Amino acid sequence: SPEDYCYKLPQAMSLQEGVLIEPLAVAVHALRLAGPMDPRRAVVVFGAGTVGLLCGRTAKALGADRVSMVDISPVRLDFAASYVGCQTFAVDLTQTAQQVAQSIRDKHSLTPNCVTVVVDASGAESSMRVGVELLQTGGTFVQVGMGKDEVMYPIMSVCTKELTIKGSFRYGHGDYADAVALASSGKVTVKELITKVVPFNDTVTAWDTTRRGEGIKTLIKVMDD
């Protein structure tokens, strides 16, 4: 029934924070697909946008001690370091996937048998290739970001390391409820992600801000809280 798709926000949660429950549900769904978080192993998240940041924060909330965030933007990675509480790595686009993977290992002291889970929230083909290179034998790769319809993929590495590849499409049953529970418990806070709130009449400014990659999340206010 239609009411099954409605979730009551806690009284202490603002509508602005409520807006961020949607991307948090995306992160919850992705980490559910990734399986139990092993505190002895490492999780690497590619893409430090809203969903990527929430994937990193959710991984920590679910028990992953070692989380690394990878992106091409130093500004977003600086934010990720404080928001997620993680190690960060800025990609050198001139390097091969193998070189980037080794650089990440060297900087973050990761062994070839250390990275259990990779979550790609960037949708970039180059990130997918690096992620496969990073994963340990038997590791799990969750594809959250959406980019090109078809990509060049290191399928032989997938086969030889017997990796599990999972596609993630937004969210499913129970993900919104779990997202609300995580946010209301304080294990995952979302208000820090809100960079700017603009009135509805200034919607073009909001989209221009997003297009330029400024901040993390720009909201369009269509009603009073």
Backbone as a chain_set.jsonl record, in Angstrom:
{"seq": "SPEDYCYKLPQAMSLQEGVLIEPLAVAVHALRLAGPMDPRRAVVVFGAGTVGLLCGRTAKALGADRVSMVDISPVRLDFAASYVGCQTFAVDLTQTAQQVAQSIRDKHSLTPNCVTVVVDASGAESSMRVGVELLQTGGTFVQVGMGKDEVMYPIMSVCTKELTIKGSFRYGHGDYADAVALASSGKVTVKELITKVVPFNDTVTAWDTTRRGEGIKTLIKVMDD", "coords": {"N": [[0.84, -1.188, 0.0], [0.337, 2.402, -0.416], [1.128, 3.761, 1.945], [3.119, 2.183, 2.941], [5.443, 3.102, 1.917], [6.167, 5.268, 3.318], [8.045, 6.875, 5.845], [8.412, 7.686, 9.17], [10.047, 10.465, 10.472], [12.343, 10.937, 13.187], [11.484, 13.067, 15.948], [13.441, 14.892, 16.604], [14.85, 15.277, 14.298], [15.548, 17.334, 11.565], [13.779, 18.507, 8.595], [15.577, 19.044, 6.59], [17.748, 17.397, 7.239], [16.339, 15.06, 6.926], [16.09, 14.876, 4.171], [18.527, 13.823, 3.455], [18.318, 11.192, 4.108], [17.634, 9.642, 1.953], [20.033, 9.334, 0.171], [21.547, 8.114, 2.177], [20.184, 5.726, 2.519], [20.851, 4.52, 0.122], [23.561, 4.038, 0.571], [23.369, 2.307, 2.777], [22.129, 0.119, 1.551], [24.119, -0.654, -0.284], [26.223, -1.402, 1.451], [24.985, -3.456, 2.765], [24.884, -5.338, 0.742], [27.581, -5.788, 0.531], [28.211, -7.36, 2.664], [29.058, -8.69, 5.998], [30.953, -6.431, 8.013], [34.307, -6.697, 8.511], [36.356, -6.07, 11.151], [39.06, -6.539, 11.108], [39.939, -6.293, 8.572], [40.176, -4.306, 5.521], [38.24, -1.665, 4.047], [37.671, -0.108, 0.986], [36.602, 2.834, -0.501], [35.588, 4.293, -3.471], [35.22, 7.504, -4.74], [34.236, 10.463, -3.426], [31.813, 11.799, -3.168], [28.431, 12.639, -2.126], [27.08, 10.093, -1.785], [29.279, 8.317, -1.74], [30.702, 9.26, 0.521], [28.816, 8.692, 2.499], [28.747, 5.944, 2.25], [31.303, 5.293, 3.19], [31.108, 6.266, 5.83], [28.981, 4.704, 6.772], [30.078, 2.15, 6.579], [31.984, 2.323, 8.617], [30.244, 2.664, 10.771], [29.053, 0.197, 10.813], [31.021, -1.457, 11.67], [33.553, -1.587, 10.427], [36.905, -1.028, 10.881], [39.05, -0.037, 9.404], [38.962, 2.151, 6.917], [39.29, 3.448, 3.699], [39.166, 6.314, 1.632], [38.925, 7.225, -1.75], [39.622, 9.557, -4.292], [39.609, 12.149, -6.862], [39.608, 14.707, -6.047], [41.173, 16.849, -3.899], [39.955, 18.581, -2.061], [37.47, 17.427, -1.447], [38.41, 15.075, -0.356], [39.716, 15.999, 1.919], [37.499, 16.76, 3.396], [36.326, 14.242, 3.66], [38.175, 12.917, 5.299], [37.753, 14.013, 7.84], [34.974, 13.745, 8.193], [34.289, 11.007, 7.722], [36.327, 9.826, 9.126], [38.719, 8.61, 8.228], [41.397, 7.16, 6.208], [42.8, 8.765, 3.31], [43.113, 9.08, -0.281], [44.458, 10.7, -3.041], [44.002, 10.408, -6.43], [46.405, 9.927, -8.992], [45.991, 10.681, -12.186], [47.614, 10.02, -14.287], [48.747, 7.609, -13.859], [48.772, 3.984, -14.195], [46.183, 1.501, -13.553], [47.248, -0.542, -12.004], [49.48, 0.738, -10.911], [48.274, 2.796, -9.409], [46.813, 1.273, -7.558], [48.914, 0.018, -6.178], [50.141, 2.262, -5.112], [48.188, 3.145, -3.342], [48.155, 0.98, -1.559], [50.774, 1.216, -0.545], [50.752, 3.763, 0.688], [48.758, 3.491, 2.628], [49.455, 1.301, 4.049], [48.539, -1.296, 3.3], [48.193, -4.713, 2.801], [48.362, -7.188, 0.112], [46.453, -9.056, 0.836], [44.559, -7.78, 2.343], [42.419, -6.009, 1.72], [39.107, -6.381, 1.875], [36.64, -5.491, 0.945], [35.506, -3.491, -1.724], [33.942, -0.534, -2.613], [32.515, 1.082, -5.238], [31.629, 4.285, -5.765], [31.838, 6.126, -7.657], [31.474, 5.66, -10.383], [33.319, 5.742, -12.351], [35.292, 4.334, -14.879], [38.059, 3.953, -14.543], [38.303, 3.847, -11.763], [36.955, 1.498, -11.177], [38.672, -0.399, -12.273], [40.982, -0.064, -10.711], [39.935, -0.767, -8.245], [39.4, -3.529, -8.541], [42.011, -4.428, -8.783], [42.942, -3.883, -6.222], [41.523, -5.554, -4.461], [41.508, -8.376, -2.258], [42.026, -11.929, -2.734], [39.0, -13.575, -3.233], [37.542, -11.399, -2.418], [34.97, -8.768, -2.244], [33.296, -6.767, -4.563], [31.385, -3.917, -4.866], [29.289, -2.254, -6.982], [28.178, 0.911, -7.109], [28.139, 3.564, -8.102], [27.077, 5.117, -11.136], [28.056, 5.177, -14.407], [29.302, 5.055, -17.594], [27.485, 3.001, -19.965], [28.841, 0.732, -20.866], [31.982, -0.696, -20.049], [35.592, -1.125, -20.054], [36.871, -3.938, -18.542], [38.829, -5.61, -16.089], [38.614, -8.623, -16.456], [40.005, -11.034, -16.225], [41.485, -10.754, -13.887], [39.395, -10.684, -12.093], [38.512, -13.311, -12.335], [40.801, -14.912, -11.681], [41.241, -14.163, -9.052], [38.914, -14.918, -7.96], [36.729, -13.147, -7.391], [33.816, -11.567, -5.972], [31.34, -9.899, -7.615], [29.059, -7.347, -7.293], [26.145, -5.694, -8.317], [24.562, -2.628, -7.462], [21.51, -1.13, -7.048], [20.273, 1.628, -6.071], [18.081, 1.246, -3.523], [16.413, -1.094, -1.305], [13.941, -3.226, 0.263], [13.601, -2.407, 3.635], [15.846, -0.796, 3.768], [15.463, 1.996, 4.025], [14.326, 2.173, 6.574], [16.454, 1.214, 8.128], [18.326, 3.187, 7.54], [17.152, 5.485, 8.682], [17.228, 4.655, 11.328], [20.017, 4.465, 11.791], [20.754, 7.152, 11.454], [19.197, 8.452, 13.408], [20.248, 7.347, 15.691], [22.681, 8.507, 15.849], [24.933, 7.284, 14.934], [25.506, 7.589, 12.271], [25.807, 10.698, 11.093], [24.227, 13.334, 9.27], [23.914, 16.034, 8.782], [26.251, 17.491, 8.433], [26.863, 17.231, 5.795], [25.391, 19.01, 4.34], [25.876, 21.674, 2.406], [24.831, 24.049, 1.404], [21.731, 25.835, 1.379], [19.242, 26.778, -0.784], [16.664, 29.059, -1.875], [13.584, 28.123, -3.568], [13.077, 29.752, -5.773], [15.56, 30.315, -6.659], [16.64, 28.199, -7.967], [18.279, 27.646, -10.198], [20.789, 28.568, -9.441], [21.418, 26.688, -7.5], [21.723, 24.33, -9.025], [23.835, 25.108, -10.654], [25.856, 25.381, -8.752], [26.141, 22.714, -7.966], [26.922, 21.588, -10.408], [29.445, 22.703, -10.743], [30.796, 21.357, -8.842], [31.001, 22.263, -6.236], [31.279, 22.223, -2.736], [29.383, 19.769, -0.845], [26.58, 18.834, -0.573], [23.915, 20.489, -1.962], [20.881, 21.937, -1.141], [17.504, 22.495, -2.213], [15.123, 24.663, -1.145], [11.776, 24.245, -0.753], [9.71, 24.606, 0.906], [8.747, 25.738, 4.21], [10.424, 24.564, 7.162]], "CA": [[0.0, 0.0, 0.0], [1.163, 3.625, -0.49], [1.713, 4.154, 3.237], [4.311, 1.382, 3.204], [6.597, 3.824, 1.414], [6.359, 6.445, 4.172], [8.814, 6.61, 7.057], [8.312, 8.812, 10.092], [11.33, 10.933, 10.969], [12.359, 11.253, 14.617], [11.092, 14.45, 16.218], [14.629, 15.741, 16.683], [15.486, 15.368, 12.991], [14.969, 18.362, 10.7], [13.443, 18.071, 7.238], [16.802, 19.094, 5.795], [18.441, 16.135, 7.494], [15.503, 14.012, 6.363], [16.397, 14.751, 2.75], [19.74, 13.013, 3.308], [18.02, 9.779, 4.365], [17.621, 8.935, 0.661], [21.366, 8.819, -0.152], [21.997, 7.2, 3.232], [19.592, 4.423, 2.207], [21.677, 3.965, -0.958], [24.77, 3.522, 1.218], [22.978, 1.147, 3.582], [21.892, -0.992, 0.622], [25.42, -1.088, -0.813], [26.983, -2.101, 2.489], [24.286, -4.716, 3.018], [25.353, -6.243, -0.302], [29.002, -6.089, 0.765], [28.327, -8.39, 3.691], [29.517, -8.241, 7.323], [32.18, -5.655, 8.059], [35.339, -7.354, 9.328], [37.248, -5.029, 11.683], [40.471, -6.889, 10.873], [40.221, -6.069, 7.162], [40.019, -2.927, 5.065], [37.225, -1.302, 3.053], [38.083, 1.045, 0.182], [35.476, 3.456, -1.202], [35.979, 5.207, -4.532], [34.249, 8.572, -4.954], [33.923, 11.154, -2.171], [30.592, 12.589, -3.234], [27.504, 12.381, -1.026], [26.865, 8.665, -1.579], [30.544, 7.719, -1.335], [30.964, 9.632, 1.909], [27.897, 7.944, 3.349], [29.205, 4.545, 2.231], [32.424, 5.211, 4.12], [30.619, 6.465, 7.204], [28.163, 3.546, 7.126], [31.004, 1.036, 6.808], [32.528, 2.507, 9.966], [29.163, 2.443, 11.733], [28.737, -1.232, 10.835], [32.093, -2.218, 12.29], [34.839, -1.581, 9.724], [37.857, -0.126, 11.521], [39.951, 0.552, 8.413], [38.264, 2.615, 5.718], [40.022, 4.405, 2.871], [38.386, 7.0, 0.605], [39.752, 7.561, -2.908], [38.957, 10.507, -5.178], [40.551, 13.023, -7.557], [39.467, 16.045, -5.481], [41.754, 17.014, -2.557], [39.012, 19.268, -1.168], [36.507, 16.433, -0.963], [39.117, 14.12, 0.49], [39.913, 16.653, 3.216], [36.218, 16.627, 4.097], [36.144, 12.822, 3.978], [39.047, 12.537, 6.41], [37.136, 14.402, 9.107], [33.595, 13.254, 8.299], [34.284, 9.547, 7.83], [37.356, 9.38, 10.053], [39.366, 7.579, 7.423], [42.531, 7.521, 5.386], [42.369, 9.237, 2.001], [44.104, 8.982, -1.341], [44.156, 11.461, -4.253], [44.481, 9.627, -7.566], [47.189, 10.513, -10.078], [45.346, 10.156, -13.382], [48.602, 9.596, -15.282], [49.215, 6.276, -13.514], [47.938, 2.842, -14.553], [45.406, 0.957, -12.447], [48.152, -1.289, -11.141], [50.305, 1.697, -10.185], [47.44, 3.469, -8.412], [46.53, 0.297, -6.507], [50.118, -0.152, -5.368], [50.354, 3.51, -4.364], [47.24, 3.129, -2.222], [48.681, 0.005, -0.592], [51.978, 1.747, 0.103], [50.419, 4.897, 1.558], [47.86, 3.102, 3.713], [49.978, 0.07, 4.659], [47.603, -2.372, 2.995], [48.801, -5.866, 2.145], [47.505, -7.738, -0.937], [45.392, -9.867, 1.43], [43.952, -6.943, 3.379], [41.198, -5.311, 1.303], [38.007, -7.332, 1.745], [35.507, -4.886, 0.244], [35.642, -2.246, -2.465], [32.685, 0.065, -3.048], [32.733, 2.176, -6.187], [30.539, 5.256, -5.802], [32.224, 7.15, -8.625], [31.013, 5.337, -11.73], [34.432, 5.931, -13.287], [35.919, 3.083, -15.295], [39.394, 3.843, -13.945], [38.137, 3.442, -10.366], [36.58, 0.082, -11.167], [39.869, -1.19, -12.553], [41.842, -0.008, -9.522], [39.274, -1.526, -7.19], [39.639, -4.95, -8.777], [43.421, -4.676, -8.473], [43.152, -3.786, -4.776], [40.834, -6.574, -3.672], [42.134, -9.643, -1.938], [41.374, -13.107, -3.281], [37.721, -13.829, -2.584], [36.931, -10.148, -1.967], [33.683, -8.36, -2.81], [33.243, -5.461, -5.215], [30.012, -3.442, -5.003], [29.205, -1.134, -7.912], [27.086, 1.81, -6.755], [28.14, 4.687, -9.032], [26.639, 4.804, -12.489], [28.742, 5.956, -15.429], [29.014, 4.586, -18.946], [26.76, 1.737, -20.062], [29.794, -0.352, -21.048], [33.344, -0.322, -19.652], [36.652, -2.135, -20.144], [36.954, -4.482, -17.189], [39.887, -6.633, -15.965], [37.865, -9.829, -16.1], [40.901, -12.117, -15.821], [41.78, -10.556, -12.458], [38.183, -11.112, -11.381], [38.471, -14.776, -12.339], [41.921, -15.527, -10.964], [41.098, -13.9, -7.618], [37.586, -15.393, -7.571], [36.031, -12.034, -6.744], [32.366, -11.463, -6.062], [30.955, -8.584, -8.13], [27.632, -7.11, -7.056], [25.57, -4.415, -8.725], [23.677, -2.047, -6.445], [20.61, -0.146, -7.642], [19.57, 2.444, -5.076], [17.763, 0.666, -2.216], [15.356, -2.098, -1.312], [13.134, -3.369, 1.475], [14.289, -2.266, 4.915], [17.001, 0.112, 3.744], [15.082, 3.306, 4.563], [14.164, 2.038, 8.027], [17.792, 1.118, 8.717], [18.967, 4.493, 7.395], [16.577, 6.351, 9.715], [17.738, 4.184, 12.625], [21.427, 4.867, 11.907], [20.827, 8.607, 11.615], [18.606, 8.867, 14.688], [21.112, 6.879, 16.774], [23.905, 9.294, 15.846], [26.065, 6.53, 14.384], [25.786, 8.271, 11.004], [25.198, 12.026, 11.059], [24.118, 13.774, 7.883], [23.796, 17.482, 8.624], [27.519, 18.056, 7.985], [26.949, 17.133, 4.334], [24.621, 20.093, 3.726], [26.748, 22.822, 2.166], [24.077, 25.271, 1.127], [20.295, 25.707, 1.137], [18.822, 27.922, -1.586], [15.215, 29.084, -2.071], [13.103, 27.518, -4.808], [13.187, 30.716, -6.868], [16.964, 30.411, -7.058], [17.01, 26.813, -8.279], [19.374, 27.612, -11.163], [22.024, 28.713, -8.673], [21.686, 25.404, -6.852], [22.233, 23.393, -10.014], [25.166, 25.576, -11.072], [26.769, 25.031, -7.668], [26.377, 21.274, -8.061], [27.667, 21.317, -11.644], [30.843, 23.106, -10.53], [31.395, 20.479, -7.831], [31.264, 23.024, -5.017], [30.676, 21.675, -1.532], [28.952, 18.378, -0.879], [25.159, 18.699, -0.905], [23.137, 21.722, -2.011], [19.457, 21.656, -1.069], [16.561, 23.497, -2.707], [14.065, 24.773, -0.151], [10.475, 24.52, -1.395], [8.723, 24.865, 1.954], [9.357, 25.987, 5.51], [10.517, 23.38, 8.025]], "C": [[0.885, 1.251, 0.0], [1.828, 4.0, 0.824], [2.941, 3.33, 3.599], [5.585, 2.094, 2.772], [6.876, 5.104, 2.208], [7.084, 6.042, 5.456], [8.795, 7.858, 7.926], [9.7, 9.19, 10.591], [11.249, 11.157, 12.475], [12.073, 12.737, 14.832], [12.285, 15.389, 16.212], [15.304, 15.95, 15.334], [14.772, 16.404, 12.121], [14.618, 17.785, 9.338], [14.671, 18.098, 6.337], [17.627, 17.829, 5.996], [17.667, 14.973, 6.892], [15.759, 13.792, 4.885], [17.58, 13.81, 2.531], [19.521, 11.541, 3.649], [18.025, 8.998, 3.05], [19.02, 8.454, 0.253], [21.936, 7.899, 0.924], [21.427, 5.804, 3.002], [20.344, 3.739, 1.069], [22.931, 3.334, -0.368], [24.469, 2.282, 2.042], [22.786, -0.078, 2.683], [23.21, -1.549, 0.088], [26.202, -1.88, 0.212], [26.307, -3.398, 2.906], [24.733, -5.775, 2.002], [26.794, -6.674, -0.071], [29.199, -7.175, 1.806], [28.856, -7.836, 5.003], [30.844, -7.489, 7.231], [33.158, -6.309, 9.024], [36.313, -6.3, 9.841], [38.727, -5.306, 11.436], [40.892, -6.561, 9.442], [39.937, -4.622, 6.787], [38.909, -2.808, 4.026], [37.736, -0.075, 2.316], [36.877, 1.536, -0.611], [36.02, 4.442, -2.227], [34.852, 6.215, -4.768], [33.821, 9.204, -3.65], [32.816, 12.171, -2.353], [29.677, 12.2, -2.085], [27.355, 10.889, -0.744], [28.153, 7.978, -1.125], [30.88, 8.015, 0.111], [30.074, 8.845, 2.871], [28.221, 6.451, 3.351], [30.36, 4.358, 3.21], [31.976, 5.312, 5.562], [29.785, 5.268, 7.675], [29.036, 2.329, 7.384], [31.601, 1.117, 8.206], [31.467, 2.191, 11.02], [28.833, 0.965, 11.882], [29.907, -2.093, 11.295], [33.42, -2.28, 11.573], [35.77, -0.566, 10.385], [38.703, 0.633, 10.509], [39.175, 0.868, 7.137], [39.151, 3.623, 4.997], [39.086, 4.993, 1.837], [39.321, 7.458, -0.5], [38.967, 8.479, -3.835], [40.038, 11.295, -5.925], [40.547, 14.429, -6.977], [40.069, 16.122, -4.078], [40.789, 17.664, -1.571], [38.012, 18.275, -0.592], [37.176, 15.408, -0.053], [39.428, 14.703, 1.862], [38.641, 16.548, 4.052], [36.009, 15.187, 4.544], [36.957, 12.409, 5.193], [38.402, 12.849, 7.756], [35.745, 13.8, 9.277], [33.539, 11.746, 8.506], [35.224, 9.075, 8.93], [38.181, 8.287, 9.407], [40.664, 8.083, 6.814], [42.024, 7.929, 4.003], [43.507, 9.117, 0.995], [43.624, 9.753, -2.559], [44.81, 10.77, -5.442], [45.292, 10.489, -8.526], [46.676, 9.891, -11.373], [46.328, 9.71, -14.462], [49.095, 8.172, -15.02], [48.252, 5.194, -14.011], [47.172, 2.366, -13.321], [46.299, 0.21, -11.465], [49.022, -0.356, -10.304], [49.517, 2.414, -9.091], [47.155, 2.522, -7.248], [47.733, 0.113, -5.589], [50.408, 1.089, -4.545], [49.427, 3.585, -3.158], [47.722, 2.164, -1.147], [49.856, 0.589, 0.188], [51.624, 2.855, 1.098], [49.644, 4.465, 2.794], [48.271, 1.792, 4.387], [49.002, -1.095, 4.512], [48.349, -3.504, 2.295], [47.859, -6.368, 1.045], [46.342, -8.57, -0.399], [44.579, -9.107, 2.473], [42.588, -6.376, 2.991], [40.096, -6.328, 1.002], [36.899, -6.804, 0.851], [35.952, -3.624, -0.479], [34.24, -1.797, -2.868], [33.017, 1.191, -4.012], [31.498, 3.052, -6.254], [30.839, 6.367, -6.801], [31.634, 6.911, -10.008], [32.093, 5.46, -12.776], [35.083, 4.587, -13.6], [37.278, 2.884, -14.647], [39.309, 3.393, -12.494], [37.788, 1.966, -10.263], [37.805, -0.795, -11.362], [40.81, -1.208, -11.348], [41.244, -0.846, -8.394], [39.493, -3.016, -7.318], [41.082, -5.304, -8.424], [43.661, -4.706, -6.965], [42.62, -4.985, -4.0], [41.681, -7.82, -3.438], [41.421, -10.771, -2.674], [40.096, -13.392, -2.499], [37.008, -12.583, -2.096], [35.641, -9.818, -2.708], [33.747, -6.941, -3.337], [31.782, -5.082, -5.393], [30.004, -2.19, -5.873], [27.962, -0.303, -7.626], [26.986, 2.964, -7.754], [27.778, 4.236, -10.433], [27.311, 5.744, -13.479], [28.332, 5.494, -16.807], [28.268, 3.243, -18.913], [27.703, 0.548, -20.173], [31.2, 0.151, -20.72], [34.298, -1.471, -19.955], [36.942, -2.624, -18.732], [38.007, -5.59, -17.122], [39.312, -7.984, -15.548], [38.777, -10.975, -15.676], [41.308, -11.993, -14.358], [40.598, -10.983, -11.609], [38.159, -12.633, -11.254], [39.578, -15.38, -11.484], [41.844, -15.293, -9.453], [39.739, -14.34, -7.079], [36.815, -14.335, -6.79], [34.521, -12.164, -6.906], [32.027, -10.029, -6.485], [29.453, -8.416, -7.968], [27.228, -5.724, -7.576], [24.601, -3.925, -7.669], [22.824, -0.961, -7.089], [19.771, 0.513, -6.545], [19.327, 1.699, -3.77], [16.615, -0.317, -2.358], [14.642, -2.124, 0.024], [14.007, -3.263, 2.724], [15.405, -1.256, 4.944], [16.664, 1.491, 4.313], [14.952, 3.244, 6.086], [15.525, 1.967, 8.712], [18.529, 2.45, 8.633], [18.463, 5.462, 8.456], [17.122, 5.962, 11.084], [19.193, 4.596, 12.831], [21.547, 6.364, 12.18], [20.296, 9.046, 12.977], [19.453, 8.425, 15.874], [22.381, 7.713, 16.893], [25.106, 8.559, 15.303], [26.485, 7.086, 13.018], [25.066, 9.607, 11.037], [25.238, 12.547, 9.629], [24.14, 15.292, 7.708], [25.085, 18.134, 8.146], [27.636, 18.071, 6.461], [26.251, 18.291, 3.631], [25.493, 21.342, 3.631], [25.964, 24.116, 2.073], [22.603, 24.917, 0.946], [19.842, 26.955, 0.405], [17.306, 27.882, -1.758], [14.83, 28.553, -3.45], [13.267, 28.462, -6.001], [14.61, 30.862, -7.395], [17.518, 29.023, -7.413], [18.2, 26.731, -9.229], [20.723, 27.728, -10.457], [22.413, 27.394, -8.014], [22.291, 24.407, -7.829], [23.616, 23.802, -10.522], [26.22, 25.234, -10.024], [27.146, 23.555, -7.728], [27.228, 20.94, -9.281], [29.144, 21.643, -11.497], [31.537, 22.245, -9.479], [31.714, 21.187, -6.536], [30.548, 22.395, -3.824], [30.3, 20.216, -1.692], [27.501, 18.277, -1.346], [24.478, 20.064, -0.83], [21.657, 21.379, -2.049], [18.647, 22.82, -1.632], [15.368, 23.51, -1.749], [12.758, 25.148, -0.825], [9.387, 24.792, -0.375], [9.454, 25.131, 3.258], [9.388, 24.699, 6.304], [9.354, 23.341, 9.009]], "O": [[2.055, 1.176, 0.374], [2.955, 4.496, 0.834], [3.721, 3.727, 4.465], [6.679, 1.735, 3.206], [7.714, 5.918, 1.819], [6.782, 5.016, 6.067], [9.123, 8.952, 7.467], [10.443, 8.338, 11.078], [10.193, 11.53, 12.986], [12.393, 13.563, 13.977], [12.152, 16.559, 15.853], [16.249, 16.734, 15.241], [13.552, 16.361, 11.96], [15.094, 16.712, 8.966], [14.798, 17.277, 5.429], [18.142, 17.258, 5.036], [18.261, 14.011, 6.404], [15.66, 12.669, 4.391], [17.627, 13.086, 1.537], [20.433, 10.728, 3.499], [18.381, 7.82, 3.034], [19.189, 7.26, 0.007], [22.722, 7.002, 0.618], [22.103, 4.808, 3.258], [20.463, 2.514, 1.053], [23.321, 2.232, -0.754], [25.227, 1.313, 2.009], [23.228, -1.177, 3.019], [23.396, -2.764, 0.017], [26.782, -2.916, -0.112], [26.972, -4.334, 3.351], [24.933, -6.941, 2.344], [27.184, -7.785, -0.429], [30.236, -7.838, 1.828], [29.081, -6.631, 5.114], [31.736, -7.863, 6.47], [32.869, -6.455, 10.211], [37.029, -5.692, 9.045], [39.554, -4.402, 11.544], [42.085, -6.552, 9.138], [39.513, -3.819, 7.619], [38.671, -3.721, 3.236], [38.182, 0.889, 2.939], [36.215, 0.762, -1.301], [36.815, 5.32, -1.893], [33.695, 5.844, -4.966], [33.128, 8.576, -2.85], [32.854, 13.261, -1.782], [30.103, 11.502, -1.165], [27.487, 10.46, 0.402], [28.121, 7.144, -0.221], [31.297, 7.123, 0.85], [30.526, 8.393, 3.923], [27.991, 5.769, 4.349], [30.393, 3.387, 3.965], [32.412, 4.539, 6.414], [29.871, 4.866, 8.836], [28.768, 1.558, 8.305], [31.712, 0.106, 8.9], [31.748, 1.541, 12.027], [28.388, 0.525, 12.942], [29.806, -3.32, 11.311], [34.339, -2.951, 12.044], [35.455, 0.623, 10.441], [39.037, 1.8, 10.718], [38.788, -0.026, 6.386], [39.694, 4.538, 5.615], [38.298, 4.271, 1.227], [40.386, 8.013, -0.228], [37.8, 8.224, -4.133], [41.23, 11.133, -5.659], [41.374, 15.259, -7.355], [39.528, 15.519, -3.152], [40.8, 17.339, -0.384], [37.74, 18.283, 0.608], [36.571, 14.933, 0.908], [39.407, 13.984, 2.861], [38.692, 16.283, 5.253], [35.57, 14.935, 5.666], [36.483, 11.637, 6.026], [38.488, 12.058, 8.695], [35.375, 13.391, 10.377], [32.814, 11.265, 9.377], [34.97, 8.066, 9.588], [38.331, 7.191, 9.948], [40.99, 9.267, 6.892], [40.955, 7.496, 3.573], [44.683, 9.061, 1.353], [42.526, 9.51, -3.061], [46.024, 10.57, -5.462], [44.924, 11.622, -8.832], [46.901, 8.707, -11.627], [45.925, 9.09, -15.446], [49.782, 7.591, -15.859], [47.068, 5.455, -14.222], [47.468, 2.769, -12.196], [46.129, 0.315, -10.25], [49.275, -0.623, -9.129], [50.019, 2.618, -7.986], [47.244, 2.92, -6.086], [47.588, 0.059, -4.368], [50.869, 0.989, -3.408], [49.828, 4.033, -2.084], [47.7, 2.491, 0.04], [49.927, 0.476, 1.412], [52.138, 2.879, 2.216], [49.847, 5.007, 3.881], [47.524, 1.243, 5.197], [48.687, -1.786, 5.481], [49.054, -3.276, 1.312], [46.68, -6.014, 1.042], [45.351, -8.769, -1.101], [43.985, -9.705, 3.369], [41.698, -6.271, 3.835], [40.151, -7.041, 0.0], [36.289, -7.558, 0.092], [36.676, -2.795, 0.073], [33.453, -2.582, -3.397], [33.714, 2.141, -3.655], [30.448, 2.627, -6.735], [30.189, 7.412, -6.8], [31.329, 7.863, -10.726], [31.823, 5.301, -13.966], [35.384, 3.804, -12.699], [37.618, 1.772, -14.243], [40.161, 2.631, -12.037], [38.266, 1.267, -9.369], [37.957, -1.817, -10.693], [41.369, -2.25, -11.007], [41.962, -1.544, -7.679], [39.743, -3.699, -6.324], [41.344, -6.353, -7.837], [44.495, -5.474, -6.486], [43.204, -5.385, -2.993], [42.452, -8.25, -4.295], [40.318, -10.575, -3.184], [40.104, -13.444, -1.269], [35.978, -12.683, -1.43], [35.267, -10.493, -3.667], [34.195, -6.027, -2.645], [31.017, -5.831, -6.0], [30.636, -1.188, -5.539], [26.837, -0.745, -7.864], [25.892, 3.308, -8.203], [28.119, 3.134, -10.863], [27.152, 6.962, -13.398], [27.153, 5.534, -17.156], [28.401, 2.463, -17.97], [27.415, -0.525, -19.643], [31.564, 1.276, -21.064], [33.888, -2.623, -20.094], [37.223, -1.829, -17.835], [38.065, -6.43, -18.021], [39.506, -8.428, -14.417], [38.38, -11.806, -14.859], [41.46, -12.998, -13.664], [40.768, -11.569, -10.54], [37.828, -13.173, -10.199], [39.323, -16.257, -10.659], [42.318, -16.114, -8.667], [39.442, -14.162, -5.898], [36.319, -14.582, -5.69], [34.026, -12.786, -7.846], [32.383, -9.07, -5.8], [28.671, -9.238, -8.445], [27.89, -4.724, -7.302], [23.896, -4.722, -7.049], [23.355, 0.017, -7.615], [18.714, 0.016, -6.156], [20.255, 1.529, -2.981], [15.937, -0.369, -3.384], [14.721, -1.181, 0.812], [15.023, -3.947, 2.846], [15.875, -0.884, 6.019], [17.485, 2.09, 5.007], [15.407, 4.141, 6.797], [15.73, 2.586, 9.756], [19.273, 2.808, 9.547], [19.254, 6.182, 9.065], [17.439, 6.826, 11.902], [19.566, 5.028, 13.922], [22.335, 6.792, 13.023], [20.882, 9.915, 13.624], [19.399, 9.037, 16.94], [23.08, 7.647, 17.904], [26.192, 9.132, 15.214], [27.662, 7.057, 12.657], [23.836, 9.645, 11.012], [26.16, 12.246, 8.871], [24.361, 15.782, 6.601], [25.049, 19.199, 7.529], [28.422, 18.837, 5.903], [26.493, 18.53, 2.448], [25.806, 21.979, 4.637], [26.381, 25.149, 2.597], [22.264, 23.85, 0.433], [20.026, 28.067, 0.899], [16.717, 26.801, -1.786], [15.643, 28.536, -4.374], [13.562, 28.018, -7.111], [14.835, 31.46, -8.447], [18.69, 28.723, -7.189], [19.042, 25.845, -9.088], [21.686, 27.061, -10.835], [23.589, 27.03, -7.976], [23.257, 23.719, -7.503], [24.463, 22.95, -10.788], [27.338, 24.845, -10.361], [28.31, 23.19, -7.565], [28.139, 20.115, -9.207], [29.997, 20.952, -12.053], [32.738, 22.39, -9.254], [32.607, 20.76, -5.804], [29.361, 22.077, -3.895], [30.825, 19.514, -2.557], [27.225, 17.699, -2.397], [24.462, 20.71, 0.218], [21.224, 20.606, -2.904], [19.053, 23.979, -1.54], [14.692, 22.497, -1.568], [12.634, 26.23, -1.399], [8.271, 25.165, -0.735], [10.629, 24.797, 3.402], [8.514, 23.844, 6.16], [9.26, 22.418, 9.818]]}, "num_chains": 1, "name": "protein.A"}
